[in-house]
XYZ file of C-alpha atoms in Angstrom:
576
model
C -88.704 80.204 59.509
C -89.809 83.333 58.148
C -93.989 83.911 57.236
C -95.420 85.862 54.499
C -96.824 88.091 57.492
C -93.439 88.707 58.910
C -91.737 89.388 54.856
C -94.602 92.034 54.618
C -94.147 93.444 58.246
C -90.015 93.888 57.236
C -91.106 95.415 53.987
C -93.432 98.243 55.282
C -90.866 98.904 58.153
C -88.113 99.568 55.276
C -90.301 101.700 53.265
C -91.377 103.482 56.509
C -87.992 104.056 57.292
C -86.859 105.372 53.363
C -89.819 107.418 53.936
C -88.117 108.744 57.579
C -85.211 109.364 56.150
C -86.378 111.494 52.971
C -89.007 113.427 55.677
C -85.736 114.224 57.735
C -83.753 115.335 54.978
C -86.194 117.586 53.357
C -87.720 118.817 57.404
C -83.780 119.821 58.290
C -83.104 121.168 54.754
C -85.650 123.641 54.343
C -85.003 124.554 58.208
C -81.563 125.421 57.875
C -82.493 127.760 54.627
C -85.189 129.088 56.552
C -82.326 129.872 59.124
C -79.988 131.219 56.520
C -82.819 132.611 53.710
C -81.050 135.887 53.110
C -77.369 134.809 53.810
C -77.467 131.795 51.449
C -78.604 134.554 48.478
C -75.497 136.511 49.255
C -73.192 133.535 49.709
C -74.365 132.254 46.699
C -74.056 135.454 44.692
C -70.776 137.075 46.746
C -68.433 133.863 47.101
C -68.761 132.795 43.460
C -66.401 135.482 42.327
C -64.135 132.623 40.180
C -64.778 128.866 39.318
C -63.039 127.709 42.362
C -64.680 129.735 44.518
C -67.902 129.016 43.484
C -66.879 125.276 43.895
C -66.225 125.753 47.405
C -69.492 127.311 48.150
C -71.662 124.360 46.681
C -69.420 121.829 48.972
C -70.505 123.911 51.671
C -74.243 124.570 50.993
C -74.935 121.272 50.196
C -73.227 120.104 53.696
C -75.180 122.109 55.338
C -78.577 121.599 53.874
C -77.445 117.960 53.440
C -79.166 117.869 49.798
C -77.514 118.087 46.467
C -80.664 118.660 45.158
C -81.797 121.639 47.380
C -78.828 123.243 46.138
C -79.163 122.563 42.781
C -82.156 123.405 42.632
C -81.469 126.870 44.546
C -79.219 127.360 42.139
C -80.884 127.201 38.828
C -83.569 129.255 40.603
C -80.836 131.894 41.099
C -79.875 131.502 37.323
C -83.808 132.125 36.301
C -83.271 134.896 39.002
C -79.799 136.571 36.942
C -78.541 136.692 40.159
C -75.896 133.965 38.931
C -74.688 133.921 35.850
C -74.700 130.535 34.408
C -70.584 129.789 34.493
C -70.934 130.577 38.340
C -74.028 128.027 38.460
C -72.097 125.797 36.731
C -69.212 125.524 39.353
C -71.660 125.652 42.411
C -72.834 122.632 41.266
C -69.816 120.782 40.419
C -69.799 121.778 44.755
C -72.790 120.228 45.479
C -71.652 117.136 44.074
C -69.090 117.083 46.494
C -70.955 117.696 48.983
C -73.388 115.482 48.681
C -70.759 112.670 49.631
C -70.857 113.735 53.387
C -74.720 112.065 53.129
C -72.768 108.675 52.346
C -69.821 108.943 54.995
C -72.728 109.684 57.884
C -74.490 106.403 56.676
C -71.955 104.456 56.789
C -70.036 105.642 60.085
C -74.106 105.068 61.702
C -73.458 101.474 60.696
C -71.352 100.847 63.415
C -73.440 101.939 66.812
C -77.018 102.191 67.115
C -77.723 105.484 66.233
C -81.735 105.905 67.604
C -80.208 105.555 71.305
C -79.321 109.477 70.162
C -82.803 110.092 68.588
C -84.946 109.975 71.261
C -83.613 113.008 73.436
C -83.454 115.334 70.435
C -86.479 114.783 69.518
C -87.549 115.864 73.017
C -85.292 119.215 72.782
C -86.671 120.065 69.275
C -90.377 120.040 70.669
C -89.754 122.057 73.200
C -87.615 124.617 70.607
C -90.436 124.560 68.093
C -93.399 125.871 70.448
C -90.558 128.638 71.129
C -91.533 131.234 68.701
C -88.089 132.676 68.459
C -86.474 129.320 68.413
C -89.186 127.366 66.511
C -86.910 126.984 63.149
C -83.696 125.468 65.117
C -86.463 123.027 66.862
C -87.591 122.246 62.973
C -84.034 121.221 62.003
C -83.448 119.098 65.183
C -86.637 117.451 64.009
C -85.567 116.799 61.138
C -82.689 115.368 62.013
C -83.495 113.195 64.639
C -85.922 111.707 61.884
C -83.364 111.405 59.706
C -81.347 109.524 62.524
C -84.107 107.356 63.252
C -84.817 106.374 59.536
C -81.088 105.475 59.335
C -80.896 103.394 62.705
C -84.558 101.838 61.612
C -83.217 101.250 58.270
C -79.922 99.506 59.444
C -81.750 97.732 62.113
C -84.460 96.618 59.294
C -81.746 95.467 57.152
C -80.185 93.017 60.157
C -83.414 91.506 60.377
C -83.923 90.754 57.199
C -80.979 88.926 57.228
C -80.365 89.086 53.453
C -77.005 87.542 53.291
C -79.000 84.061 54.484
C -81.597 84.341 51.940
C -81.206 82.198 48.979
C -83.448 83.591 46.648
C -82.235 87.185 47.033
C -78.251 85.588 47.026
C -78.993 83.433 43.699
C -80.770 86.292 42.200
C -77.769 88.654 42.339
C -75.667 85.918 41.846
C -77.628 84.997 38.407
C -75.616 87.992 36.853
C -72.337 87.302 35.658
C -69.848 90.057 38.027
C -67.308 90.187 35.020
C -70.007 91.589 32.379
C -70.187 95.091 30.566
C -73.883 94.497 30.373
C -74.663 93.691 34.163
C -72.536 96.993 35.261
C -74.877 99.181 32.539
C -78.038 97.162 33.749
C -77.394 97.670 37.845
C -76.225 101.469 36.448
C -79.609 101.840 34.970
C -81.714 100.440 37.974
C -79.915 102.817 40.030
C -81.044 105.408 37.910
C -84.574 104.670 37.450
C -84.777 103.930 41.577
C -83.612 107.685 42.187
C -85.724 108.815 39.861
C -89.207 107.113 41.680
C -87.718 108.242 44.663
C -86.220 111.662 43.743
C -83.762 111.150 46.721
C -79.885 109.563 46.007
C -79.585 109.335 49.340
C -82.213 106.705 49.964
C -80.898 104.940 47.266
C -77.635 105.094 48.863
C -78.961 103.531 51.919
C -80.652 100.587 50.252
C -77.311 100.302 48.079
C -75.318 100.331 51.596
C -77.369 97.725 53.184
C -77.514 94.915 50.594
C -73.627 95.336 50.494
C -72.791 95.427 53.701
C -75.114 91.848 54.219
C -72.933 90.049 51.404
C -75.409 89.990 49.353
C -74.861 92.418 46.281
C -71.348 92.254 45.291
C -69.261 95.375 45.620
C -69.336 96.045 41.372
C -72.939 95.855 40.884
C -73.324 97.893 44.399
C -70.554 100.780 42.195
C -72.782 100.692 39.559
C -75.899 101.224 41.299
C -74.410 104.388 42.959
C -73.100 105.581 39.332
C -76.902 105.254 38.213
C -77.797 107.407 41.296
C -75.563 110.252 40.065
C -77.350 110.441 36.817
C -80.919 109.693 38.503
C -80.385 112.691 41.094
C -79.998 114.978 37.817
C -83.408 114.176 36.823
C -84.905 116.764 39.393
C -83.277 119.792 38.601
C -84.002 119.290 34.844
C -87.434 118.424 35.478
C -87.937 121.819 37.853
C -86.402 124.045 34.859
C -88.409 122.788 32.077
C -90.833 125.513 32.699
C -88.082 127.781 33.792
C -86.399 129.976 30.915
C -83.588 129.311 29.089
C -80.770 129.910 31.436
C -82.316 127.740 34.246
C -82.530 124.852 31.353
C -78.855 125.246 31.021
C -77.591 125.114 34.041
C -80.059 122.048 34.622
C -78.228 120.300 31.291
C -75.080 121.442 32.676
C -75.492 118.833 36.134
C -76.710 116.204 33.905
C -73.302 116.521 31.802
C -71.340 116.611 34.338
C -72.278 113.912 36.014
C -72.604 111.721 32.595
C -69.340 112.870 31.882
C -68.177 111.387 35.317
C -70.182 107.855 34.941
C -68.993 107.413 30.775
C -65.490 107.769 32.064
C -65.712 105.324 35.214
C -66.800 102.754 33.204
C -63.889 103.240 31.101
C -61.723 102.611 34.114
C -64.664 100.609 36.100
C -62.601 97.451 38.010
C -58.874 99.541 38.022
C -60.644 102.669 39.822
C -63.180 100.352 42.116
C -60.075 97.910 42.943
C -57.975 101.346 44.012
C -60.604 102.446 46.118
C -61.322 98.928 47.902
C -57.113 99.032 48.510
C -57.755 102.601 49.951
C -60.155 101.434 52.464
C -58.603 98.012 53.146
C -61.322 95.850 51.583
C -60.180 92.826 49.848
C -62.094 91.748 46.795
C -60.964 88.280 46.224
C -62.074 87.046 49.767
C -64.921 84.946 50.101
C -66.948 83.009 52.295
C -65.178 79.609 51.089
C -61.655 80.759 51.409
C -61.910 82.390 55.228
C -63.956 81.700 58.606
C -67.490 83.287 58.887
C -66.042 86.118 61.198
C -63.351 87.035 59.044
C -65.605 87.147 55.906
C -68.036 89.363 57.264
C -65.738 91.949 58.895
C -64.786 92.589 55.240
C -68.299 92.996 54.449
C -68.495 95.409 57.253
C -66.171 97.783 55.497
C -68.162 97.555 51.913
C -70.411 100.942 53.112
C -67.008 102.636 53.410
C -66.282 101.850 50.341
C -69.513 102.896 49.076
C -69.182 106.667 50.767
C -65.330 106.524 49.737
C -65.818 105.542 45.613
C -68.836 108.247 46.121
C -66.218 110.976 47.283
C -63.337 110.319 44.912
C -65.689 109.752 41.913
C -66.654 113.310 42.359
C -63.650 115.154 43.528
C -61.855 113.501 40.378
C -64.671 114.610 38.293
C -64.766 118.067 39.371
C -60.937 117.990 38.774
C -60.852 117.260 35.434
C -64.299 119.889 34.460
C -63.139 122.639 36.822
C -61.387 123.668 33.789
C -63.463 123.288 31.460
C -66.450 125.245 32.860
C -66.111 127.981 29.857
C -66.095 124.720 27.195
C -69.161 123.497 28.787
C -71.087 127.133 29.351
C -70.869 126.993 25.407
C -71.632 123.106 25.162
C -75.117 124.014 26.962
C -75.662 127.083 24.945
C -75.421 125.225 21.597
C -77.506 122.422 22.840
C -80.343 124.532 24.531
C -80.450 127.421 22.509
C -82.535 130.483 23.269
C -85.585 131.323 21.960
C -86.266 134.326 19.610
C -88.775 136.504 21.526
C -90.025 139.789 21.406
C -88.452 141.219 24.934
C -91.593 144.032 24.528
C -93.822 141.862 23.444
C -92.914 138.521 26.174
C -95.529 139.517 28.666
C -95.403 136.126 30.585
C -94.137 135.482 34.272
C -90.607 134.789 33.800
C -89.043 134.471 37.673
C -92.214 132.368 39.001
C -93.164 128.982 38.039
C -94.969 125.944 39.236
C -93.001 123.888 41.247
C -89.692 125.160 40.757
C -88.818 126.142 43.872
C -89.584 123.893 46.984
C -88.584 126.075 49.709
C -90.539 129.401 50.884
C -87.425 131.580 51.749
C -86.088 131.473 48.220
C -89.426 131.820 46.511
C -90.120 135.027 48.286
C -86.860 136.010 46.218
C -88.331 134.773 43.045
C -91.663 136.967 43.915
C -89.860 139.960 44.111
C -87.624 139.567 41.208
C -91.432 139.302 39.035
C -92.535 142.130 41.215
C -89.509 143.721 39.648
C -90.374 143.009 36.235
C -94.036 143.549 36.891
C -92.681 147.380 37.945
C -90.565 147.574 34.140
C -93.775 146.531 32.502
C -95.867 149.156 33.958
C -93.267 152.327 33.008
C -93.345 150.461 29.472
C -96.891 150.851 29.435
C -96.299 154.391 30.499
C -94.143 155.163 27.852
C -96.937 154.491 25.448
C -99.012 157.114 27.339
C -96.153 159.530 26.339
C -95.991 158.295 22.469
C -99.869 158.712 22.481
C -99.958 162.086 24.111
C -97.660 162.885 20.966
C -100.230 161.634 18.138
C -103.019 163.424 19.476
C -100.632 166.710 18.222
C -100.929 165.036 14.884
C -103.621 165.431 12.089
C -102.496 162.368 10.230
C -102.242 159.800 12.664
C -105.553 158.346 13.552
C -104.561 154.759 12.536
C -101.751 154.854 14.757
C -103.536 156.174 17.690
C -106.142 153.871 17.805
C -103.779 150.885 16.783
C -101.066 152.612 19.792
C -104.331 153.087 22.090
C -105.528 149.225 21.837
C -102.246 148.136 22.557
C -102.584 149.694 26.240
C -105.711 148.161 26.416
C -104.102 145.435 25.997
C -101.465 146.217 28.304
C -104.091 147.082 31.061
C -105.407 142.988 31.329
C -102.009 141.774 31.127
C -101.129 144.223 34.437
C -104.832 142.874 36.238
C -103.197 139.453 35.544
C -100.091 139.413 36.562
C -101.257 141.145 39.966
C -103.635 137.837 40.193
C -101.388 135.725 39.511
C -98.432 136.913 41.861
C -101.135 137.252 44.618
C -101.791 133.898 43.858
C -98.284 132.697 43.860
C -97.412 134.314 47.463
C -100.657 133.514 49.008
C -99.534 129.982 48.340
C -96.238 130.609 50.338
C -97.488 132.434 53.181
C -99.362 129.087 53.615
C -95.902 127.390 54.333
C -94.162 127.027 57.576
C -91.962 131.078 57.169
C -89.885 132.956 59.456
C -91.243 136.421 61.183
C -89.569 138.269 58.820
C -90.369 136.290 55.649
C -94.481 136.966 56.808
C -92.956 140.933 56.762
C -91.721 140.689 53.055
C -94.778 138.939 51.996
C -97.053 141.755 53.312
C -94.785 144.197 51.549
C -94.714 142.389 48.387
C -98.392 142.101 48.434
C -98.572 145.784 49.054
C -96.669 146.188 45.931
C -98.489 144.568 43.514
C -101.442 146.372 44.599
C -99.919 149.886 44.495
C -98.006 148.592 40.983
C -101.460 147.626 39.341
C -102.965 151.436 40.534
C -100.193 152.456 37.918
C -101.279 150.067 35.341
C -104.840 151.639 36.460
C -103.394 155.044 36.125
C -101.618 155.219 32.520
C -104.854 153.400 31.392
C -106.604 156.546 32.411
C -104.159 158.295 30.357
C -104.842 156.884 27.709
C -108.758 157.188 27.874
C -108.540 160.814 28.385
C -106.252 161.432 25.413
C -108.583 158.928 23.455
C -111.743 160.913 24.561
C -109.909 163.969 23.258
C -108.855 162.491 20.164
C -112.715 161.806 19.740
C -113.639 165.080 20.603
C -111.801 166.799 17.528
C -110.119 169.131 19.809
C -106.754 169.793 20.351
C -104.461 171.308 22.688
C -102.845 174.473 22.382
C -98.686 174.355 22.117
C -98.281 175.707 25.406
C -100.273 172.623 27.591
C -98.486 170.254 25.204
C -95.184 171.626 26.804
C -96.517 171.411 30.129
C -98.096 167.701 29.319
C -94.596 166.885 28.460
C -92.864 168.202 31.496
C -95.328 166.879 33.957
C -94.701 163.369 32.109
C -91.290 163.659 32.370
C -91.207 164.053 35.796
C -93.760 161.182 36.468
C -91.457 159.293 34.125
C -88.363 160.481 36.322
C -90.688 159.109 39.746
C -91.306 155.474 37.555
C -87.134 155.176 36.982
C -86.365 155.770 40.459
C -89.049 153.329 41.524
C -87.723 150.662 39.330
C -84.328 151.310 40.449
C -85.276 150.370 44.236
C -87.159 148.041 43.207
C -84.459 145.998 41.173
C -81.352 146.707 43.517
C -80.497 147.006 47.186
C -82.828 149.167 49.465
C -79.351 150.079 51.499
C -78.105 152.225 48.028
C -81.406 153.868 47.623
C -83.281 156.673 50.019
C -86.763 157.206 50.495
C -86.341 161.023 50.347
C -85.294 160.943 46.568
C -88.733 159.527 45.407
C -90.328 162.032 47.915
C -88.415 164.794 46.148
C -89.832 163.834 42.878
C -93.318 163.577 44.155
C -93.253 167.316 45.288
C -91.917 168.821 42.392
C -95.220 167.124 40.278
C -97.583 168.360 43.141
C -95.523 171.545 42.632
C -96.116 171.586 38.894
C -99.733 170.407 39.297
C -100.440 173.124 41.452
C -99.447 175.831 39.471
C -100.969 174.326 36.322
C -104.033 174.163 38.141
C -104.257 177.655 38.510
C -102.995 178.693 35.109
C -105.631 176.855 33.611
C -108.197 178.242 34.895
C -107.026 181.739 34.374
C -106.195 180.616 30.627
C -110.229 179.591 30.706
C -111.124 182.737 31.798
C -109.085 184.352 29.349
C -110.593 182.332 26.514
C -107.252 181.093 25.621
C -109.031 177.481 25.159
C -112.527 176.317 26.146
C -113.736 174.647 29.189
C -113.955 170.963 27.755
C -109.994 171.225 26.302
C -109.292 172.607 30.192
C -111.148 169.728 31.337
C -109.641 167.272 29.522
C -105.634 168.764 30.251
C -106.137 169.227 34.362
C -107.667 165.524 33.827
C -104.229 164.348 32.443
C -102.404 166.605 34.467
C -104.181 165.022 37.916
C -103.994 161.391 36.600
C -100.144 161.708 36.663
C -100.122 163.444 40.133
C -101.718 160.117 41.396
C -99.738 158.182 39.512
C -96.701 159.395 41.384
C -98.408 159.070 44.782
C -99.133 155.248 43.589
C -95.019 155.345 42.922
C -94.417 156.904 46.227
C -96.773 154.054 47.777
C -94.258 151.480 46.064
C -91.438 152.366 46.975
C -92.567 152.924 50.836
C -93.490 149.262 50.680
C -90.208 147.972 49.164
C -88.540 150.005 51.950
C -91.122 148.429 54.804
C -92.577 151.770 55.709
């Protein structure tokens, strides 16, 4: 006879393994994507050239990386990114769902042998791999796989011992629901559901689902429905992640939760017809019980139930992606009209729009969000210079004072929002350099930090811009026609040296070359040089006095070091 001791002792030893299993998952998951960082942006953004395609590619990222959430998550990241537009997100994760169903077949083929005779010996190879520096990320996913073996073969084992089919509480309990009800299918449905949501893993659910099956104790309808629930649980992550995301990321979140609603509303439609077809596929018979055949016979039926788990699980979603595969443009509009986008002032929107707080859970893909704000940060800074350009023009003006000062304020302005956004992306990498990265992630880090600082020496830069031209604007004095020409033509070129920057910055470092920036930067030290030396001579010859000299070689030197700040940039991007 069983003691409370020995019920509590079987309890902690399931949640320890659930807890095995989910520290496996995630260990070998964000291994492999440390493995395959880079690649998995370019698969992700070269292989979803049409709906099937892009399909294809989720069944085969989420194999890998054995998570439908990782993916999906990846994946609206990309869409915050606009390195996916959100039709393409759309299909990869109708592909994730698919592959998510390999997570059930491995389950339930582990069923039959012990599985942690397997675990012991990689667990031994993946210590030795991980204090090899070159091999240390394979060792992390063997590690994370043997855990995930062991949680399984702990979690079967656990399940044996409990011996569930022989306890009468748990068997009257199920057995307390009538099998043939509408509302027992939507109830089991919703504690499936609300069970992957505390968890925020399908597959543990699965497991638990698998286990009480498999013992005869939870009938093979209310086991369905509990799966069905996980499907729309699992969706809960992804749309959690993008609330703070913008408003593609939200869409393509929406999008998952549609499509698997879409799946569950019309399974329940069909629920016993499509369950009974699947039980025939596998060779499960639903009428038998233990009354009508001997023990052995009964619970080699019962054997098969986890098969039919991992099977339903597979053709619920290949039929589901069927039937939306062509529909993805229907539903791209569907999400638009539900989540619609906010009216924003794209000069005025100042806020990070690529990094936010938990969205992504894995270091090698936030380094990609980092540089696509780095990016951004870049576009903000010429925009800031561009008001150096429109100021330099109202100083020419008698009549514009108003507009100076309002113009001059709203640099100012500009100025804090370019110290904060350097804090804050600082901030945001430091935290990911704390994680477990690759050699060359730790390289890209150090170059993106570089960055920032050199981007924020702009910011510093057109600020001084605008200080001279506001302490000449105080001053009464104006320039003569002849420096405003030159102003203009040494801004241009700076301007030229910002584009260029911007350009590397937001596409691929193999289309760009260092030299072109370089070129840029000589022809203003060029310009500044000879403007140097006309100035004074123009001093000498009284053409202007010594404070409006001053005040031009001070404007004139502020944009020489703001294209030596570009130069500085654009070395980093390239890792010189």
């Amino acid at each position: 006879m069983e003691t409370p001791q020995s019920y509590l002792m079987i309890a902690l030893k399931m949640l320890g393994s659930l807890a095995l299993l989910m520290y496996g998952m995630k260990t070998m998951s964000d291994a492999l994507q440390k493995l395959a960082g880079p690649q998995l942006r370019h698969v992700l953004g070269a292989m979803t050239t049409n709906r099937f395609t892009g399909m294809l590619t989720g069944v085969f990222v989420t194999a890998a990386v054995q998570s439908s959430t990782a993916t999906t998550v990846m994946t609206v990241s990309f869409v915050s990114a606009g390195l996916l537009t959100l039709a393409q997100a759309i299909s990869v994760i109708m592909g994730a769902n698919i592959g998510t169903t390999l997570t059930a077949w491995i389950m339930s083929t582990f069923t039959s042998f012990n599985v942690t005779d397997f675990v012991y010996p990689a667990f031994f190879i993946a210590i030795i791999l991980i204090y090899n520096k070159k091999r240390r990320t394979v060792g992390d996913f063997i590690y994370g796989l043997a855990f995930m073996l062991l949680g399984l073969g702990t979690l079967r084992q656990t399940g044996i011992d409990m011996r569930l089919g022989e306890n009468e509480a748990l068997l009257s309990f199920f057995t307390s629901f009538d099998p043939h009800s509408f509302t027992t299918t939507l109830l089991f449905l919703f504690i499936g559901g609300i069970l992957t949501m505390c968890v925020q893993s399908s597959a543990a659910v699965m497991a638990i689902t698998m286990i009480l099956c498999s013992s005869g104790v939870l009938p093979i309808y209310q086991g369905i429905a509990l799966v069905l629930g996980e499907n729309i649980g699992t969706t809960v992550t992804s749309n959690i992640v993008a609330l703070s995301a913008g408003t593609q990321a939200r869409r393509a979140a929406f999008a998952h939760l549609f499509f698997n609603f879409f799946g569950v509303c019309w399974v329940l439609v069909l629920f016993r017809p499509f369950i009974d077809m699947v039980c025939g596929m596998v060779g499960f018979d639903v009428t038998m019980t233990k009354e009508t055949v001997s023990q052995a016979a009964f619970l080699g039926n019962v054997a098969k139930l986890s098969f039919v788990l991992a099977a339903f699980h597979t053709c619920f979603n290949l039929i589901n992606t069927g039937i939306l595969i062509w529909f993805i443009p229907q539903i791209e509009k569907l999400v638009c009209r539900v989540i619609k986008s906010k009216k924003e002032d794209a000069e005025e929107d100042t806020r990070l729009r690529y990094i936010h707080g938990g969205l992504m859970k894995t270091p090698e893909i936030s380094v990609l969000q980092a540089q696509k704000e780095i990016a951004l940060f870049a576009e903000r800074i010429q925009r800031m210079y561009g008001m150096d350009r429109d100021l330099l023009e109202l100083t020419a003006k008698d009549d514009a004072k108003d507009e100076f000062t309002k113009l001059f304020e709203r640099i100012e302005k500009y100025e804090g929002i370019s110290d904060n956004m350097e804090i804050e992306i600082a901030r945001y990498l430091e935290q990911v350099s704390d994680a477990h990265l690759s050699d060359d992630t730790k390289a890209k880090i150090r170059q993106m930090m570089r960055q920032i600082s050199e981007i924020e020496s702009i910011g510093d830069a057109c600020y001084n811009l605008a200080r001279t031209m506001n302490r000449q604007q105080g001053s009464g004095k104006k320039f003569t026609e002849r420096q405003y020409v030159e102003l203009r033509n040494m801004m241009q070129l700076t301007d030229n040296a910002l584009t260029q920057m911007n350009n590397v910055m937001k596409g691929r470092r193999e289309d760009f070359r260092i030299s072109d920036t370089i070129r840029i930067e000589e022809d203003i030290n060029t310009l500044r040089g000879r403007l140097k030396a006309e100035n004074i001579q123009s001093v000498n010859d009284h053409q202007y006095d010594y404070a409006v000299g001053t005040m031009y070689i001070d404007l004139i030197n502020e944009c020489e070091k703001l294209g030596d700040y570009v130069v500085n940039v654009v070395e980093a991007r390239f890792g010189v």
